[in-house]
Amino acid sequence: MTYCVAMNLAGGLVFVSDSRTNAGVDHIATFRKLHVFGVPGERLIVLQSAGNLATSQSVISLLRHRLNGEGEHLHTVSSLFAAATLVGDTVREVLSRTGGATLTQGVDLGCSFLLGGQIRGEAPALYNLYPQGNFIASTEDTPYFQIGESKYGKPILDRALSHQTSLQQALRCALISFDSTIRSNLSVGMPLDLLVYRANSLELPTGFRVHEGDAYFEEIRQQWCSGLRQLLGQLPPPPGDYWG
Amino acid sequence: MTYCVAMNLAGGLVFVSDSRTNAGVDHIATFRKLHVFGVPGERLIVLQSAGNLATSQSVISLLRHRLNGEGEHLHTVSSLFAAATLVGDTVREVLSRTGGATLTQGVDLGCSFLLGGQIRGEAPALYNLYPQGNFIASTEDTPYFQIGESKYGKPILDRALSHQTSLQQALRCALISFDSTIRSNLSVGMPLDLLVYRANSLELPTGFRVHEGDAYFEEIRQQWCSGLRQLLGQLPPPPGDYWG
């Protein structure tokens, strides 16, 4: 499985992905799921992938290969909407090669993408691309998207995240969301790839890889865990009728 | 969907169930999923159900009907293990009536149960019954079980619950686990049915129904939400290399 989250906030964009892929519990590997495209001072396009790795890798490979070609590509598209359309088309192109049900033998070859970034002249934007290649954009009401194993890490996002949340708080929130997921589900695992983009900077951040045992991540995991237990203990005691 | 959690702790047992059933978003209803059997001073057996409602209702109806019959039933079985076996047999009995694939038309008729309680002379116990009618027992290492929509509410249980957790803290933990689930998933809904059993009391608690707007539940939901945001804000700021 996989877990990726991306946020489109007033201050910029936050992306965090895990790196575990698995086909059954005895076939686990580490693959990067966060991919950066762009031209400094002009555009940043970040892609995160979940789902069938053969499909998502092919899509990323084609997108990257075509940066040097003649046709329209991620470094020439005029808007982030056009970038999402191009990625969606590439997903359909890869899937159309896989043939019908006889060839896929019941295996789900679909994959999902989150696409976020900024192109000069536009505001930052974030899209959630479905396996069919169509997509939706984030809004101030719904400033984040998740793909993959999203349920364990959703409650903290629903409680603590809004469009006005600072990048710092949002990054902590994303990391806690990953901690919740990793603790409860074996198919999501370290290292994490993260990238923070400050709105209108048009910089290409290199991002950061959080490895197992990373001092900061361990510190906030522990603080969060002990803080939660303390918080639970400080809630008022259940009233008498709760005890039946 | 459904969400039920049950805990087998040093101090006793805690059960909480939601009451929403749905077949699509336009067919939502309220059904009790927490069922109490027992004889005061002698035995308490609590059943919680998830999955196909027609199947689980039939199982509960048969178990209740047979309390007045000649054969072995939940008020005569000699152990909680025998109670779990009897419920598993009843699940198989109901499912065996449904016929083959032609009749079920692809609908999943399976259901899961949590069964917990105490019979005089034994320690309290808790079982997780699978749709096949087989089951596992909780242990000190794994003191809780969930059935239904379990992912959203699992992280807080994994972080805050152990066999030594007090009943009061465990009840709060279960309620927060439900709050997390209800906020993030429409298919789990109020009211909640809860029951707390103190180990070796051999009482039959009536349990309590937490309705929408319940003063205590609202209070802890709000305290938890604001406490979480505060806790997140108190975590140390991400170091410079996290910003790429």
XYZ file of C-alpha atoms in Angstrom:
488
model
C 0.000 0.000 0.000
C 0.996 3.653 0.157
C 0.026 6.805 1.960
C 0.423 10.282 0.465
C -1.004 13.578 1.651
C -0.833 16.992 -0.019
C -2.106 20.332 1.293
C -2.841 23.596 -0.501
C -2.779 26.324 2.156
C -2.684 30.103 2.249
C 1.079 30.021 2.838
C 1.941 27.366 0.261
C 1.956 23.630 -0.360
C 2.963 20.660 1.803
C 3.558 17.169 0.382
C 4.428 14.016 2.353
C 4.664 10.467 0.966
C 5.707 7.169 2.441
C 7.949 4.877 0.418
C 6.731 1.352 1.081
C 5.358 -0.794 -1.678
C 4.101 -4.277 -1.120
C 2.633 -7.132 -3.050
C 1.721 -9.333 -0.122
C 3.616 -9.196 3.157
C 6.617 -11.069 1.762
C 7.300 -8.694 -1.100
C 8.056 -5.315 0.432
C 10.277 -2.695 -1.140
C 11.150 0.989 -0.930
C 10.193 3.223 -3.860
C 10.052 6.990 -3.957
C 6.501 8.214 -4.583
C 7.193 11.958 -4.611
C 8.461 13.373 -7.898
C 9.483 16.950 -8.611
C 9.314 18.708 -11.976
C 9.899 22.376 -12.695
C 12.001 25.303 -13.766
C 13.328 27.613 -10.999
C 11.655 31.017 -11.075
C 9.026 29.746 -13.473
C 7.201 26.617 -12.288
C 7.098 23.805 -9.758
C 5.052 20.646 -10.309
C 5.044 17.917 -7.665
C 3.519 14.501 -8.293
C 2.723 11.846 -5.685
C 1.557 8.394 -6.681
C -0.381 5.490 -5.201
C -1.702 2.271 -6.652
C -0.095 -0.029 -9.190
C 3.635 0.721 -9.209
C 4.234 -0.483 -12.779
C 1.599 1.942 -14.025
C 2.652 4.936 -11.913
C 6.351 4.418 -12.726
C 5.547 4.260 -16.439
C 3.554 7.481 -16.193
C 6.378 9.298 -14.383
C 8.966 7.900 -16.820
C 6.988 9.072 -19.851
C 6.408 12.510 -18.325
C 10.121 12.868 -17.579
C 11.291 11.454 -20.904
C 9.076 13.872 -22.820
C 10.604 16.919 -21.137
C 13.231 16.742 -23.905
C 10.768 16.146 -26.744
C 8.849 18.269 -29.190
C 5.294 17.895 -27.866
C 3.672 19.671 -24.953
C 5.154 18.540 -21.625
C 5.201 19.459 -17.943
C 7.783 22.221 -18.483
C 5.750 23.865 -21.264
C 2.088 23.468 -20.245
C 0.542 26.889 -19.677
C -1.337 26.107 -16.449
C -1.496 23.608 -13.628
C -4.902 22.554 -14.934
C -3.202 21.687 -18.238
C -0.536 19.791 -16.292
C -3.217 17.716 -14.544
C -4.902 17.081 -17.910
C -1.572 15.954 -19.377
C -0.896 13.569 -16.484
C -4.435 12.197 -16.762
C -3.925 11.619 -20.481
C -0.642 9.853 -19.757
C -2.365 7.572 -17.225
C -4.931 6.641 -19.903
C -2.159 6.105 -22.451
C -0.286 3.683 -20.169
C -3.457 1.814 -19.193
C -4.585 1.520 -22.812
C -1.462 -0.551 -23.517
C -2.301 -3.133 -20.878
C -5.013 -4.754 -22.968
C -8.251 -6.306 -21.767
C -9.261 -8.456 -18.836
C -7.534 -11.545 -20.212
C -4.159 -9.878 -20.020
C -4.637 -8.082 -16.679
C -5.813 -11.365 -15.108
C -7.891 -9.579 -12.499
C -5.001 -7.438 -11.228
C -5.916 -3.801 -10.614
C -3.485 -1.793 -12.724
C -4.927 1.581 -11.750
C -3.054 4.317 -9.952
C -3.890 7.667 -8.384
C -1.877 10.861 -8.373
C -1.782 14.057 -6.387
C -0.465 16.940 -8.456
C 0.380 20.276 -6.870
C 2.529 23.262 -7.606
C 2.559 26.702 -9.124
C 3.174 28.169 -12.569
C 4.165 31.840 -12.795
C 1.101 34.041 -13.222
C -1.187 31.577 -11.414
C -1.947 30.851 -7.772
C -0.642 27.559 -6.332
C -3.045 24.682 -6.986
C -3.533 21.057 -6.024
C -5.304 18.289 -7.952
C -6.405 14.778 -7.056
C -6.256 12.526 -10.148
C -8.391 9.393 -10.148
C -7.336 6.117 -11.813
C -9.569 7.068 -14.756
C -7.399 10.131 -15.413
C -10.045 12.680 -14.426
C -9.400 14.950 -11.449
C -10.686 17.422 -8.862
C -9.007 20.553 -7.450
C -8.607 21.453 -3.794
C -10.467 24.492 -2.444
C -10.355 26.602 0.713
C -13.114 24.348 2.111
C -11.171 21.182 1.292
C -7.510 22.161 1.416
C -5.999 18.681 1.471
C -6.110 15.382 -0.434
C -4.956 11.916 0.526
C -4.306 8.851 -1.628
C -3.590 5.288 -0.563
C -4.114 4.072 2.984
C -5.835 7.266 4.109
C -8.191 6.364 6.935
C -5.856 6.089 9.934
C -4.357 9.519 9.314
C -7.544 11.367 8.392
C -8.963 12.306 11.828
C -6.026 14.570 12.746
C -6.254 16.347 9.373
C -10.024 16.821 9.753
C -9.581 18.235 13.237
C -6.489 20.396 12.909
C -6.151 21.550 9.313
C -7.736 24.531 7.587
C -6.698 26.689 4.636
C -5.263 29.262 7.063
C -3.084 26.777 8.972
C 0.589 27.829 8.860
C 3.045 25.728 6.842
C 4.887 24.812 10.029
C 1.742 23.600 11.797
C 0.582 21.835 8.624
C 3.876 19.995 8.280
C 3.668 18.817 11.903
C 0.052 17.794 11.279
C 1.074 15.790 8.198
C 3.876 14.057 10.103
C 1.505 13.107 12.935
C -0.954 11.824 10.337
C 1.851 9.578 9.022
C 2.809 8.463 12.509
C -0.811 7.418 13.164
C -0.876 5.458 9.924
C 2.502 3.773 10.336
C 1.705 2.673 13.896
C -1.567 1.042 12.894
C -0.800 -0.320 9.425
C 2.190 -2.351 8.271
C 1.761 -1.517 4.588
C 2.810 2.107 5.108
C 6.445 2.589 6.064
C 9.497 4.767 6.433
C 11.371 6.586 5.010
C 9.044 9.516 4.299
C 9.628 12.004 1.496
C 8.434 15.505 2.200
C 8.469 18.802 0.375
C 7.288 22.232 1.482
C 6.714 24.977 -1.076
C 6.217 28.617 -0.047
C 3.508 30.257 -2.168
C 4.808 32.534 -4.936
C 8.471 31.711 -4.261
C 8.687 29.745 -7.553
C 11.629 27.918 -6.002
C 12.275 24.226 -6.564
C 12.805 22.800 -3.085
C 14.775 19.564 -3.064
C 12.571 18.198 -0.320
C 13.771 16.054 2.565
C 13.818 12.348 3.305
C 12.857 11.398 6.874
C 14.638 8.132 7.646
C 13.766 5.644 10.393
C 15.171 7.032 13.638
C 15.268 10.661 12.416
C 15.777 12.700 15.607
C 13.049 15.276 14.995
C 10.439 12.759 13.840
C 11.166 10.518 16.840
C 10.877 13.497 19.168
C 7.469 14.596 17.916
C 6.199 10.986 17.777
C 7.047 10.555 21.433
C 5.757 13.970 22.477
C 2.541 13.342 20.582
C 2.009 9.921 22.110
C 2.600 11.050 25.678
C 0.647 14.264 25.067
C -2.354 12.291 23.813
C -2.367 10.028 26.843
C -2.139 13.052 29.124
C -4.932 14.814 27.232
C -7.115 11.713 27.541
C -6.457 11.606 31.284
C -7.443 15.255 31.641
C -10.884 14.779 30.112
C -13.636 14.921 32.737
C -14.735 11.542 34.140
C -17.799 9.961 32.489
C -20.992 10.786 34.437
C -22.748 8.162 36.578
C -25.360 7.129 34.000
C -22.609 6.182 31.564
C -21.766 3.311 33.871
C -25.214 1.713 33.403
C -21.302 0.443 7.860
C -20.829 0.044 11.586
C -18.182 0.567 14.198
C -17.920 -1.472 17.396
C -15.087 -1.697 19.876
C -14.728 -3.963 22.911
C -11.965 -4.029 25.509
C -10.951 -6.693 28.026
C -8.954 -4.918 30.743
C -7.674 -5.703 34.210
C -10.631 -3.832 35.725
C -13.336 -5.225 33.484
C -14.911 -4.912 30.052
C -15.891 -1.886 27.966
C -18.197 -2.116 24.933
C -19.201 0.723 22.594
C -21.207 0.411 19.365
C -22.617 2.919 16.923
C -26.160 2.401 15.624
C -26.064 3.427 11.975
C -26.805 0.961 9.233
C -26.706 1.864 5.601
C -27.271 0.322 2.221
C -26.059 3.193 0.083
C -26.222 6.788 1.271
C -29.988 7.023 0.741
C -30.907 4.098 2.935
C -29.745 4.923 6.425
C -31.362 3.641 9.594
C -30.736 3.248 13.306
C -30.368 -0.256 14.704
C -28.996 -1.319 18.037
C -25.857 -3.424 17.642
C -25.130 -4.108 21.305
C -27.073 -6.991 22.848
C -27.001 -8.154 26.461
C -27.655 -11.670 27.713
C -27.142 -12.997 31.212
C -28.328 -13.940 34.648
C -27.495 -11.540 37.513
C -24.944 -12.990 39.907
C -24.185 -15.799 37.466
C -23.249 -14.614 33.966
C -23.085 -11.660 31.603
C -22.695 -12.114 27.827
C -22.536 -9.067 25.570
C -22.704 -9.355 21.786
C -21.886 -6.620 19.271
C -22.514 -7.098 15.564
C -21.271 -5.727 12.257
C -21.887 -6.708 8.661
C -25.084 -7.897 7.052
C -27.976 -6.811 9.277
C -30.385 -9.533 8.136
C -27.837 -12.165 9.138
C -26.817 -10.609 12.463
C -30.443 -9.917 13.469
C -31.363 -13.524 12.691
C -28.472 -14.792 14.798
C -29.451 -12.592 17.763
C -33.130 -13.566 17.385
C -32.328 -17.277 17.372
C -30.010 -16.932 20.367
C -32.684 -15.044 22.294
C -35.544 -17.334 21.251
C -33.637 -20.406 22.338
C -33.163 -19.104 25.889
C -36.570 -20.658 26.602
C -35.906 -23.918 24.784
C -34.554 -27.313 25.709
C -31.152 -27.257 24.003
C -27.984 -25.614 25.180
C -28.237 -21.811 25.053
C -26.408 -18.682 26.219
C -27.846 -18.944 29.737
C -26.730 -22.551 30.145
C -23.362 -22.846 28.361
C -20.649 -23.673 30.853
C -17.995 -21.224 29.633
C -17.558 -18.109 27.534
C -15.606 -20.240 25.069
C -18.700 -22.426 24.714
C -20.785 -19.262 24.258
C -18.532 -18.122 21.397
C -18.746 -21.601 19.857
C -22.545 -21.504 20.102
C -22.738 -18.070 18.447
C -20.361 -19.220 15.700
C -22.545 -22.291 15.113
C -25.616 -20.058 14.924
C -23.896 -17.821 12.337
C -23.180 -20.888 10.207
C -26.749 -22.125 10.686
C -28.219 -18.822 9.428
C -25.806 -18.589 6.505
C -26.451 -22.200 5.477
C -30.100 -21.237 4.825
C -29.181 -18.532 2.355
C -28.324 -20.952 -0.408
C -25.647 -20.626 -3.040
C -24.309 -17.815 -5.182
C -27.410 -17.724 -7.383
C -29.597 -16.765 -4.455
C -27.199 -14.343 -2.760
C -26.649 -12.509 -6.081
C -23.215 -11.315 -5.105
C -24.382 -9.678 -1.866
C -22.105 -10.331 1.098
C -24.331 -11.857 3.756
C -21.532 -12.309 6.295
C -21.415 -10.682 9.692
C -18.891 -10.374 12.514
C -19.469 -10.423 16.253
C -17.617 -9.366 19.340
C -18.576 -11.473 22.340
C -17.474 -10.531 25.832
C -18.544 -11.177 29.370
C -18.000 -13.365 32.381
C -19.426 -16.605 33.695
C -19.091 -17.367 37.410
C -15.926 -19.348 38.111
C -14.110 -17.923 35.059
C -12.214 -14.709 34.395
C -13.853 -12.155 32.061
C -13.120 -12.894 28.396
C -13.566 -11.332 24.995
C -13.845 -13.034 21.593
C -13.776 -11.757 18.024
C -15.965 -13.948 15.797
C -15.276 -13.949 12.072
C -17.980 -14.297 9.403
C -16.999 -17.972 9.100
C -18.034 -18.546 12.727
C -14.510 -19.194 14.026
C -13.016 -16.832 16.593
C -10.007 -15.529 18.518
C -9.736 -14.409 22.151
C -8.229 -11.175 23.422
C -5.067 -11.340 25.523
C -3.098 -8.958 27.722
C -0.990 -8.099 24.642
C -4.052 -7.391 22.523
C -6.730 -6.243 24.951
C -9.202 -4.835 22.406
C -11.046 -5.805 19.239
C -12.816 -3.701 16.641
C -15.316 -4.696 13.973
C -16.709 -2.628 11.106
C -15.211 0.719 10.083
C -12.203 0.367 12.341
C -9.346 2.341 10.776
C -10.159 5.923 11.740
C -10.501 5.052 15.418
C -7.557 2.654 15.699
C -4.605 5.040 16.250
C -5.885 6.358 19.584
C -6.480 2.800 20.820
C -3.005 1.712 19.716
C -1.436 4.677 21.479
C -3.420 4.947 24.682
C -4.795 1.528 25.581
C -3.163 -1.302 27.472
C -4.499 -4.123 29.626
C -3.801 -2.054 32.744
C -5.694 1.039 31.570
C -8.461 1.966 34.049
C -12.087 1.496 32.995
C -12.626 5.241 33.188
C -9.677 6.039 30.919
C -10.622 3.188 28.583
C -14.189 4.463 28.275
C -12.918 7.947 27.381
C -10.491 6.373 24.924
C -13.326 4.421 23.276
C -15.491 7.546 23.032
C -12.650 9.517 21.406
C -12.110 6.611 19.016
C -15.781 6.928 18.037
C -15.541 10.697 17.711
C -12.595 10.279 15.300
C -14.573 7.786 13.242
C -17.828 9.748 13.162
C -16.058 12.957 12.111
C -14.286 11.301 9.207
C -16.861 8.757 8.008
C -20.557 9.252 7.330
C -21.419 5.575 7.586
C -20.827 5.519 11.350
C -23.317 7.550 13.364
C -24.953 8.408 16.656
C -26.493 7.350 18.964
C -23.833 5.185 20.599
C -24.613 2.255 22.870
C -22.112 1.622 25.601
C -21.744 -0.805 28.437
C -19.122 -1.036 31.157
C -18.738 -4.212 33.206
C -16.636 -4.334 36.360
C -14.675 -7.589 36.550
C -16.125 -10.196 38.936
C -19.207 -8.097 39.776
C -21.433 -10.540 37.828
C -23.914 -7.674 37.512
C -25.978 -7.069 34.379
C -25.450 -3.382 33.603
C -28.248 -1.898 31.487
C -25.697 0.145 29.545
C -26.252 3.689 28.346
C -27.268 5.264 25.060
C -25.294 8.383 24.099
C -27.598 10.507 21.931
C -26.595 13.280 19.543
C -25.947 16.391 21.643
C -25.264 14.434 24.875
C -23.673 17.020 27.193
C -20.732 14.897 28.339
C -19.892 13.539 24.882
C -20.035 17.043 23.392
C -17.792 18.330 26.163
C -15.065 15.740 25.629
C -15.307 16.044 21.822
C -14.641 19.761 22.061
C -11.942 19.430 24.715
C -10.255 16.727 22.663
C -10.350 18.743 19.458
C -8.974 21.932 21.017
C -6.466 19.922 23.076
C -5.163 18.203 19.930
C -4.672 21.490 18.110
C -2.866 22.915 21.128
C -0.698 19.801 21.404
C 0.186 20.058 17.717
C 1.152 23.703 18.193
C 3.385 22.800 21.134
C 5.483 20.335 19.143
C 8.930 21.710 18.336
C 9.258 23.409 14.920
C 10.606 21.230 12.087
C 14.377 21.689 11.673
C 15.788 23.646 8.735
C 16.568 20.647 6.506
C 12.908 19.625 6.601
C 12.162 22.721 4.515
C 14.320 21.485 1.629
